[in-house]
CSV table of C-alpha atoms in Angstrom, one decimal:
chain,number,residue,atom,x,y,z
U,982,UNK,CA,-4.5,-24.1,-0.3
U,983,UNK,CA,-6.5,-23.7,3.0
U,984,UNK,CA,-8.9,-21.4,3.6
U,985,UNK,CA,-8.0,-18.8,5.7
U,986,UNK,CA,-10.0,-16.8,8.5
U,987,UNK,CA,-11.2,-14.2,6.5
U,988,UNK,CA,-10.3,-11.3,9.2
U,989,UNK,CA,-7.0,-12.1,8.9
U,990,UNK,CA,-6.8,-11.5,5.0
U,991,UNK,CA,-6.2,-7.8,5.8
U,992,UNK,CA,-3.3,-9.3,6.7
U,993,UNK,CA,-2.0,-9.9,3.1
U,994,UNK,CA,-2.1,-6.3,1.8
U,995,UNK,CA,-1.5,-4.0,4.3
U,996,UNK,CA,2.3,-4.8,3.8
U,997,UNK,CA,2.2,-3.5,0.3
U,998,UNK,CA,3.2,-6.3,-1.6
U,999,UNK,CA,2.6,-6.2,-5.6
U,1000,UNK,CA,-0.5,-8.5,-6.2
U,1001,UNK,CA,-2.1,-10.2,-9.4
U,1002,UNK,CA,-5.7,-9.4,-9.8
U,1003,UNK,CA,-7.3,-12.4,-12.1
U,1004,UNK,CA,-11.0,-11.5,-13.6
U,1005,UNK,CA,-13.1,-13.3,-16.0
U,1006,UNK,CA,-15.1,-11.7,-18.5
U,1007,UNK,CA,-17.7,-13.8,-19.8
U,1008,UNK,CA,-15.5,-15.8,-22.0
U,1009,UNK,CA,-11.8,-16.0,-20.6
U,1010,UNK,CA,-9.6,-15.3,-17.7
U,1011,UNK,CA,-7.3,-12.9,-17.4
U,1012,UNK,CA,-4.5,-11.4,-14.7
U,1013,UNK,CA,-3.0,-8.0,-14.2
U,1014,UNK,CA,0.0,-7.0,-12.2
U,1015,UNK,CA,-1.1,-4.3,-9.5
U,1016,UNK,CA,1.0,-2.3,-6.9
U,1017,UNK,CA,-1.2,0.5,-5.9
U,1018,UNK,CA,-3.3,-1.5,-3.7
U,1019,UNK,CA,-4.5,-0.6,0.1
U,1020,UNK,CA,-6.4,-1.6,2.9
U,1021,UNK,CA,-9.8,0.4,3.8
U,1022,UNK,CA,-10.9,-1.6,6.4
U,1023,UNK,CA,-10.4,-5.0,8.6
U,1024,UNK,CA,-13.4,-6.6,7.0
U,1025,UNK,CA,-12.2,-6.9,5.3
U,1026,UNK,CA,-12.2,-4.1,2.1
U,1027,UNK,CA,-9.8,-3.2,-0.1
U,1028,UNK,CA,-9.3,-0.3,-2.5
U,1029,UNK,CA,-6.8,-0.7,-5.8
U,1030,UNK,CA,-6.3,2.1,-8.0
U,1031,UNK,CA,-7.2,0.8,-11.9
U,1032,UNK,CA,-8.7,2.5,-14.8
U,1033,UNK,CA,-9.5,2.1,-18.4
U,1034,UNK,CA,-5.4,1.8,-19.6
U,1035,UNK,CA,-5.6,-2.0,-18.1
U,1036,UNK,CA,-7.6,-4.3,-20.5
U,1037,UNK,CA,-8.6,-5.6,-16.9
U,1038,UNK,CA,-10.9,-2.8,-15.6
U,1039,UNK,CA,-13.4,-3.5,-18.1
U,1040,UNK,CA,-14.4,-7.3,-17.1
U,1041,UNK,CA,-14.0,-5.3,-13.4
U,1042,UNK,CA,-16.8,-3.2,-14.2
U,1043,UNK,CA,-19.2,-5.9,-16.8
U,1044,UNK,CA,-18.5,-8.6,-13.3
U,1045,UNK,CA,-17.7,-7.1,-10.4
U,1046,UNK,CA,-15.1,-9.4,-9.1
U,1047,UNK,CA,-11.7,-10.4,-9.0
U,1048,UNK,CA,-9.4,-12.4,-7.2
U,1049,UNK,CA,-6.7,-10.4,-5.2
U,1050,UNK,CA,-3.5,-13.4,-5.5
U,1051,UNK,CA,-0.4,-12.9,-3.6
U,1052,UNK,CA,2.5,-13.8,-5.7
U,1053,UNK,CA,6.4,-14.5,-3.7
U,1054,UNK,CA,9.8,-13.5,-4.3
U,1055,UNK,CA,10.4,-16.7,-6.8
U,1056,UNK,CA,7.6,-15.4,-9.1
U,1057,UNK,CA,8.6,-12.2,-9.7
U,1058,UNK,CA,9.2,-13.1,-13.4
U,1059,UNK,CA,6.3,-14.2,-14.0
U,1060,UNK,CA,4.6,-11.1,-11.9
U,1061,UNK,CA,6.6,-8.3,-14.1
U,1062,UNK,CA,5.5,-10.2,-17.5
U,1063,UNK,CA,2.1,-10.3,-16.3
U,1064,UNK,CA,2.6,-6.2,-16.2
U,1065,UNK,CA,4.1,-5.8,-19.2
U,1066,UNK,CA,1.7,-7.4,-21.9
U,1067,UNK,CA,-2.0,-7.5,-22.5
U,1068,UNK,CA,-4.8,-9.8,-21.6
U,1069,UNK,CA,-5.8,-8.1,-25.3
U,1070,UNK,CA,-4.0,-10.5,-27.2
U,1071,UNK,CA,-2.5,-13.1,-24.7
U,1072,UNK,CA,-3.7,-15.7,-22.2
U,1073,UNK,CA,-1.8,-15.0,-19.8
U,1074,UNK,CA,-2.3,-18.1,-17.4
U,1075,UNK,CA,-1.0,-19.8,-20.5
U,1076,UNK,CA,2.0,-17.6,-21.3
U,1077,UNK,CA,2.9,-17.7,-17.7
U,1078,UNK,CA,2.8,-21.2,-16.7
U,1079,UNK,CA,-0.2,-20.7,-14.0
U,1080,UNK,CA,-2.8,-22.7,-13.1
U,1081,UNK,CA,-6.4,-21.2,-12.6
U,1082,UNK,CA,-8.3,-23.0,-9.8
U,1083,UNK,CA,-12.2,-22.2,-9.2
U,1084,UNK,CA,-13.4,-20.4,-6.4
U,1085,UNK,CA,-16.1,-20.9,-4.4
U,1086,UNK,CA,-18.5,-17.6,-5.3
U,1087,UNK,CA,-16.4,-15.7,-7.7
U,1088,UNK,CA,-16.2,-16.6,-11.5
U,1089,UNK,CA,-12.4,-14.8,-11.8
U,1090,UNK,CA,-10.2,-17.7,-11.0
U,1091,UNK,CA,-7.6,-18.5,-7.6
U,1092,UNK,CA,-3.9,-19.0,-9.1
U,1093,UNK,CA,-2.8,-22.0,-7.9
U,1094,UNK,CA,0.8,-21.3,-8.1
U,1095,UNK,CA,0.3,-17.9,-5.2
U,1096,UNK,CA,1.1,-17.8,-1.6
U,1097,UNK,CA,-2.4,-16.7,-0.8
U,1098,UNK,CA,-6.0,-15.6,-3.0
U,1099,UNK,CA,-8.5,-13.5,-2.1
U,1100,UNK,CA,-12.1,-13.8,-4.0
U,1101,UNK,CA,-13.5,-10.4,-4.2
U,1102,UNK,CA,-17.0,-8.3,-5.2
U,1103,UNK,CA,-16.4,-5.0,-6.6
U,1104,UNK,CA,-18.7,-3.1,-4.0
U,1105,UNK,CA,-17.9,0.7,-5.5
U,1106,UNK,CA,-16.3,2.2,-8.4
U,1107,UNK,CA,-14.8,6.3,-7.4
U,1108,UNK,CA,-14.1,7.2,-10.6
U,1109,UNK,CA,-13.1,10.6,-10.1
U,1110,UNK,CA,-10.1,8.9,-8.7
U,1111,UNK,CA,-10.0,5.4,-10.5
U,1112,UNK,CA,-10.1,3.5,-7.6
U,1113,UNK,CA,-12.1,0.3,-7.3
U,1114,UNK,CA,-13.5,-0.5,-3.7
U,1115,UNK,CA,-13.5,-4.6,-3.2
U,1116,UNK,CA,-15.3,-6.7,-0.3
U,1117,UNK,CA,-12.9,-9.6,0.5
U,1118,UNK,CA,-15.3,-13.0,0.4
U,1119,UNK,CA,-12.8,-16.0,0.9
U,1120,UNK,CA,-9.1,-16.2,1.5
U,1121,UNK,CA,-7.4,-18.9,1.2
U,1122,UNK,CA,-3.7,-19.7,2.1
U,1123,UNK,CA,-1.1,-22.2,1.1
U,1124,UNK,CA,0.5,-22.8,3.9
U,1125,UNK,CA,2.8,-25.9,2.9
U,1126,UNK,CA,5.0,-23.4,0.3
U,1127,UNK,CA,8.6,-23.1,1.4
U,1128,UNK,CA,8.7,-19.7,-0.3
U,1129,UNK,CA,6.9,-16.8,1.2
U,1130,UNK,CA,8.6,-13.6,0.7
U,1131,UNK,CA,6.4,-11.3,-1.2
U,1132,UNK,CA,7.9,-8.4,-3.3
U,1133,UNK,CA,7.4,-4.9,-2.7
U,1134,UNK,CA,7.5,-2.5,-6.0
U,1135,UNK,CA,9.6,0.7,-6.0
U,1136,UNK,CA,8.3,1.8,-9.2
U,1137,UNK,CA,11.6,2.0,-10.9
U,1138,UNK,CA,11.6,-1.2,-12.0
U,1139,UNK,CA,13.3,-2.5,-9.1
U,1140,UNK,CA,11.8,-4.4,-6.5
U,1141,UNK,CA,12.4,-5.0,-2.4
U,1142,UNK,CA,11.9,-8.5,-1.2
U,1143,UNK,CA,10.6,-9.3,2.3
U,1144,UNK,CA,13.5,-9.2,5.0
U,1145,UNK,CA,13.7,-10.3,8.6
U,1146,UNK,CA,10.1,-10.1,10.9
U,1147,UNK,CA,9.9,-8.1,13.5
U,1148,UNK,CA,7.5,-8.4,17.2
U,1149,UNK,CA,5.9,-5.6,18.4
U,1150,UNK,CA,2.6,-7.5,19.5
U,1151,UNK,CA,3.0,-6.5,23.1
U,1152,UNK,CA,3.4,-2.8,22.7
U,1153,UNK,CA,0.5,-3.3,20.0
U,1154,UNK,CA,-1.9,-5.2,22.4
U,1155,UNK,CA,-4.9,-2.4,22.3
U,1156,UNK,CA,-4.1,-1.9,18.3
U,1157,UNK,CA,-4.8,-5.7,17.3
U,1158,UNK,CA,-8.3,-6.9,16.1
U,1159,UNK,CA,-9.1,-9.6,18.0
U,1160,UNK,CA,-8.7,-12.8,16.9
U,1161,UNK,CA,-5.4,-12.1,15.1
Z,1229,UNK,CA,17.5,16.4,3.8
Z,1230,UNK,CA,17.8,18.2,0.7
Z,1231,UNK,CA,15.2,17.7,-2.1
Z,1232,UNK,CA,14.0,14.8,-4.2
Z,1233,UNK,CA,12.9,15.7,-7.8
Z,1234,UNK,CA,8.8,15.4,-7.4
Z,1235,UNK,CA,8.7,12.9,-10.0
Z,1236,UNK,CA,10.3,10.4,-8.3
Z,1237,UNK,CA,8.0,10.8,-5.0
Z,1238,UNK,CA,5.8,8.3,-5.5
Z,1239,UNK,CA,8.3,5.4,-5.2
Z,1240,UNK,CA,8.4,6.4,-1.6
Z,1241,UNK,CA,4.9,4.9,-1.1
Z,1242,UNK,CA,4.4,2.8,-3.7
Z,1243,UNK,CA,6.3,-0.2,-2.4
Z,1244,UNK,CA,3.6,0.1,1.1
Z,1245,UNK,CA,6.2,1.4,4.0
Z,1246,UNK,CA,4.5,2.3,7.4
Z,1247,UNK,CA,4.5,6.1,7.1
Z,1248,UNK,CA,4.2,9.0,10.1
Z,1249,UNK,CA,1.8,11.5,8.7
Z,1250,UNK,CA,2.5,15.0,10.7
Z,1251,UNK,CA,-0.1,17.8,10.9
Z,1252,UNK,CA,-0.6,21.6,12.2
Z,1253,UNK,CA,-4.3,22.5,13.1
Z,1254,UNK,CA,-3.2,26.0,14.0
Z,1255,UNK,CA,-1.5,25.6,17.6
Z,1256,UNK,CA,0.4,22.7,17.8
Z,1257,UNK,CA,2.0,19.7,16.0
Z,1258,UNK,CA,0.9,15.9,15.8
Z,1259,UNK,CA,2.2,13.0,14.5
Z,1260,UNK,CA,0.0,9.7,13.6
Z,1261,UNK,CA,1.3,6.4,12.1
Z,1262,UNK,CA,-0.6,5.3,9.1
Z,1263,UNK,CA,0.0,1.9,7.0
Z,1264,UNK,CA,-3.1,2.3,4.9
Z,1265,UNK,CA,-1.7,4.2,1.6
Z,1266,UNK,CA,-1.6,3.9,-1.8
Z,1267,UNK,CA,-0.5,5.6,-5.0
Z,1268,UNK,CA,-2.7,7.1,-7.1
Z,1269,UNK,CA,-0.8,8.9,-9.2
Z,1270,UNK,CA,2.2,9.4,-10.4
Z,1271,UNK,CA,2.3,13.4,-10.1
Z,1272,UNK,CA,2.5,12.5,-7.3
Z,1273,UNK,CA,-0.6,11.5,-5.9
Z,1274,UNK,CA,-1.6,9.6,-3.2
Z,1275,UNK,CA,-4.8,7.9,-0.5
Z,1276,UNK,CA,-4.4,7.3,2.9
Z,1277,UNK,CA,-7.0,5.8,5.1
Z,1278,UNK,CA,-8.3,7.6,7.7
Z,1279,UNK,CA,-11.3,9.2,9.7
Z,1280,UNK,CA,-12.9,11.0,13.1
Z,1281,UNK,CA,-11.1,8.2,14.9
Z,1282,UNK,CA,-7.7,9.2,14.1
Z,1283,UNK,CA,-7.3,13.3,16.0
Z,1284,UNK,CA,-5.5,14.0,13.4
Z,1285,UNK,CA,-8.6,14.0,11.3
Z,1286,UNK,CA,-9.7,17.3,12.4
Z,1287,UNK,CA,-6.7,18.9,11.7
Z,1288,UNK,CA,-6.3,17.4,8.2
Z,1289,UNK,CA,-10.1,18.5,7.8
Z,1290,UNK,CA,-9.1,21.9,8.9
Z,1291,UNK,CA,-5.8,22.4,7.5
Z,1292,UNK,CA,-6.0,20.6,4.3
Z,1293,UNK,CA,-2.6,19.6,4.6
Z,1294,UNK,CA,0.1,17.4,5.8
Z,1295,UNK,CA,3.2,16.0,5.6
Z,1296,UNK,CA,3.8,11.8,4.9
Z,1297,UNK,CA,7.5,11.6,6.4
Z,1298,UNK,CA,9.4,7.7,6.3
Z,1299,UNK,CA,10.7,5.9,8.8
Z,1300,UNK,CA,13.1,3.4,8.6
Z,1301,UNK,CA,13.6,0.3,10.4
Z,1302,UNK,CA,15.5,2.1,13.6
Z,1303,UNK,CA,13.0,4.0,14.2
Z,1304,UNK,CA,9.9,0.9,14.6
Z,1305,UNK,CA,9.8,1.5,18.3
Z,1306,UNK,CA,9.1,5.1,17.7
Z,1307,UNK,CA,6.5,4.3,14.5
Z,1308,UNK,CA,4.7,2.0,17.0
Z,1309,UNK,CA,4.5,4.4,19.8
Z,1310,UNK,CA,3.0,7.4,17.9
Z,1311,UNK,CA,0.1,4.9,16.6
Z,1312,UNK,CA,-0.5,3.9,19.9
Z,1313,UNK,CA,-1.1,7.2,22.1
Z,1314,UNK,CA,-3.4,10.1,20.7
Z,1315,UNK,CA,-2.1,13.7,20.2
Z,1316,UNK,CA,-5.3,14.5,22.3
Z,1317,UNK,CA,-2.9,14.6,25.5
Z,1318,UNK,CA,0.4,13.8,24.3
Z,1319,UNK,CA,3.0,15.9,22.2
Z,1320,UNK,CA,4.5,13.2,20.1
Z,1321,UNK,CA,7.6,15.0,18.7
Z,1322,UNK,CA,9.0,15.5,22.5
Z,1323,UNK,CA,8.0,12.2,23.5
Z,1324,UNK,CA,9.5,10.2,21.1
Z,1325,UNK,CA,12.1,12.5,20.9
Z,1326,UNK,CA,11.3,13.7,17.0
Z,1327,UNK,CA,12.4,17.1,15.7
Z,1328,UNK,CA,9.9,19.2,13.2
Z,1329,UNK,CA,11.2,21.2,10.5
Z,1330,UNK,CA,10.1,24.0,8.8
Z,1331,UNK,CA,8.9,22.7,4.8
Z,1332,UNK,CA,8.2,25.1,2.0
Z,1333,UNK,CA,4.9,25.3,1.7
Z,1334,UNK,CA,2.5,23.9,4.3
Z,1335,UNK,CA,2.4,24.7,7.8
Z,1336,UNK,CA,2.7,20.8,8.8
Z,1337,UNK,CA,6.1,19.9,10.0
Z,1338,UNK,CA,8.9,17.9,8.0
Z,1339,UNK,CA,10.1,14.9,10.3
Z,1340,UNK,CA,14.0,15.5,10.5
Z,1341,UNK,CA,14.9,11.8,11.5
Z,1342,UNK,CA,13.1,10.6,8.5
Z,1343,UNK,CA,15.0,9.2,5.6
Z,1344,UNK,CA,12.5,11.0,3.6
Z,1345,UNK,CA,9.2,13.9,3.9
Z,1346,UNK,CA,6.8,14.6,1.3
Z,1347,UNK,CA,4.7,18.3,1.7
Z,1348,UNK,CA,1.4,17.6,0.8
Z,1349,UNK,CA,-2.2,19.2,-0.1
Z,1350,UNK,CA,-5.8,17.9,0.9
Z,1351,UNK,CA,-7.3,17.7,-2.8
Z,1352,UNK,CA,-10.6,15.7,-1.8
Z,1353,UNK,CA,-12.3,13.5,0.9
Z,1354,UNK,CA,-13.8,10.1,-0.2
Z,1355,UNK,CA,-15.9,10.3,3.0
Z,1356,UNK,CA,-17.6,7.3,2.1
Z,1357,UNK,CA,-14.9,5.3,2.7
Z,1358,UNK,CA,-12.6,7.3,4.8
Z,1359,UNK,CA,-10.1,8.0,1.9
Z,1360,UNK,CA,-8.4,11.2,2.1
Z,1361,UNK,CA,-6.3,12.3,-1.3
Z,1362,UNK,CA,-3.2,14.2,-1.2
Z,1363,UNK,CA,-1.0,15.6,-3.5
Z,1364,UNK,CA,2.1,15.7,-3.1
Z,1365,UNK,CA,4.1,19.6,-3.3
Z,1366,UNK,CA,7.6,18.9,-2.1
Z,1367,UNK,CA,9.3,16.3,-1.0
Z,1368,UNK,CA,13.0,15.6,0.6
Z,1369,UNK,CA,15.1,12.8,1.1
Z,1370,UNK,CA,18.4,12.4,3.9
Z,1371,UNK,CA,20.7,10.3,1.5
Z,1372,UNK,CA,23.4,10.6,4.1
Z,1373,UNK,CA,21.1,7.9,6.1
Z,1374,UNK,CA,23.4,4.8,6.7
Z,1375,UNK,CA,19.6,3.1,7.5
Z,1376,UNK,CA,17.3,3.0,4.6
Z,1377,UNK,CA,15.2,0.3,5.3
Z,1378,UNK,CA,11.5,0.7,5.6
Z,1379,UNK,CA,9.1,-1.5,7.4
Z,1380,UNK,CA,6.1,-3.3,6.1
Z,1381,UNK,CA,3.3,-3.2,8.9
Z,1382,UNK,CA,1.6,-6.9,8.5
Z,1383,UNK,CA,-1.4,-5.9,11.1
Z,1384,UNK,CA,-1.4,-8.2,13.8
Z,1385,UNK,CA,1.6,-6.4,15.8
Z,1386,UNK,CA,4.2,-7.5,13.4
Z,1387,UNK,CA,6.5,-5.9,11.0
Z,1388,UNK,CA,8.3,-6.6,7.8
Z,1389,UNK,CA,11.7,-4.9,7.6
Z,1390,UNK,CA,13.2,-4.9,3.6
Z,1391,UNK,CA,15.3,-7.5,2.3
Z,1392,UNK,CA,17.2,-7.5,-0.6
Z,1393,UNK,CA,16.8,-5.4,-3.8
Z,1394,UNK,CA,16.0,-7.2,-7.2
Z,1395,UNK,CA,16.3,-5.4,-10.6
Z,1396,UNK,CA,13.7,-5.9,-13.5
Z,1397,UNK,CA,14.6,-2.4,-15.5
Z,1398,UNK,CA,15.2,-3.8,-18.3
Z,1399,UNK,CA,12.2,-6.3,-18.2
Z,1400,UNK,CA,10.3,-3.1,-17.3
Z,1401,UNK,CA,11.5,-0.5,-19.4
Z,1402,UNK,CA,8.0,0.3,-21.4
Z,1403,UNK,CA,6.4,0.6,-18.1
Z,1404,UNK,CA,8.6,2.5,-16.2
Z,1405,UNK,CA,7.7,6.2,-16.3
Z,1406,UNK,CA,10.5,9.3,-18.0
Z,1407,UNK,CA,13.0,10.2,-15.8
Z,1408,UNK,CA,13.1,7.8,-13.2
């Protein structure tokens, strides 16, 4: 993994893929499955929408930090088990076969085995609407993996894969932060 | 178009499509391309990003309404075009050649060549960080479409159209909510 120009890690959610969020509590790590993600601004900041049903949100609120991870179209597996049990009574690094790597500020760990990770700070909490407002700090990318289709939830249980790219740079050209 | 049982709205958004969102402030119709959505809810709920620099602000302030309408991949040429001229001086349904229907319920128009529309409400402004929160009233869906694949905006100018479709029901089935 490389770290990657942080205004381009904007870059990594505004396409809606399904993401792993990793925290650490104090004691252990942990990783939840989250779809209902969203870009606020180029800086970049984030918002995902969690609450008190994911044994997550409360190491999200006692730390205030996380690590966004962008998991590909051969993990998906691994990303729907994540989902579908609780850091409550499993480890879920273990259970998955993932490896957590240290970050440079955050405590919540990088996962190793992901296309791309994002070390975040919680900067607010809008409660009304249980959604948690992150500040992007480092990105990193690994750009040697042959895989890098992410997965896009329906919400059905199915799931759409990344298909074919398409260029619309020039007709884009006053649109575009620079640098991208 | 006819209509798509509410319950199953949020599966429009929730896998992160580029979305037109069409207003009325009173006299006329615009259109504005937005990529920064999320769920919120599965009533449907739902956040889009937006603010004073987006015209369409003032009529979403106003109106308290909207409609989010889909595009699919066909249509990217259009999608890019209405993001990238302002409804200050342009009417974007004759330009990009886009006919507005009449919904049920809010005065915002329906997008006719859209596989799908959702009628929404205003119910709150995060101001702080330029997060409007709609609900979602009525929503359509043209399942005559031959295309129905959306595009993923990545930010720099490029675009994601969708791949293939994988199935994790089963995998999924506590998660998954009744009646989808």
């Amino acid at each position: 993994m490389r770290q990657l120009n942080l205004n381009k890690a904007f870059t990594l959610i505004e396409p809606g893929p399904v993401v792993l969020v990793t925290t650490h509590d104090g004691r252990k790590n942990n990783i939840m499955t989250i779809s209902w993600t969203m870009v606020l601004d180029f800086t970049p900041v984030f918002a995902i929408t969690t609450g008190e049903w994911n044994y997550s949100f409360a190491a999200l609120r006692k730390k205030k930090e996380c690590v966004i991870a962008i998991p590909t179209a051969d993990m998906l597996d691994q990303v729907v088990g994540i989902g579908t049990c609780s850091g409550a009574d499993t480890d879920k690094f273990a259970k998955f076969k993932l490896t957590p790597v240290h970050g440079k500020v955050v405590k919540a760990p990088l996962i190793k085995e992901c296309l791309a990770n994002i070390e975040c700070k919680v900067i607010d909490f809008v409660r009304k609407h249980n959604i948690v407002v992150l500040e992007g700090l480092v990105a990193y990318i690994d750009s040697a993996r042959k895989e890098t289709r992410t997965v896009h939830a329906i919400g059905d249980g199915t799931f759409i894969v990344d298909g074919r790219k398409l260029d619309r740079r020039k007709m884009m050209v006053s649109k575009i932060p620079e640098g991208l």
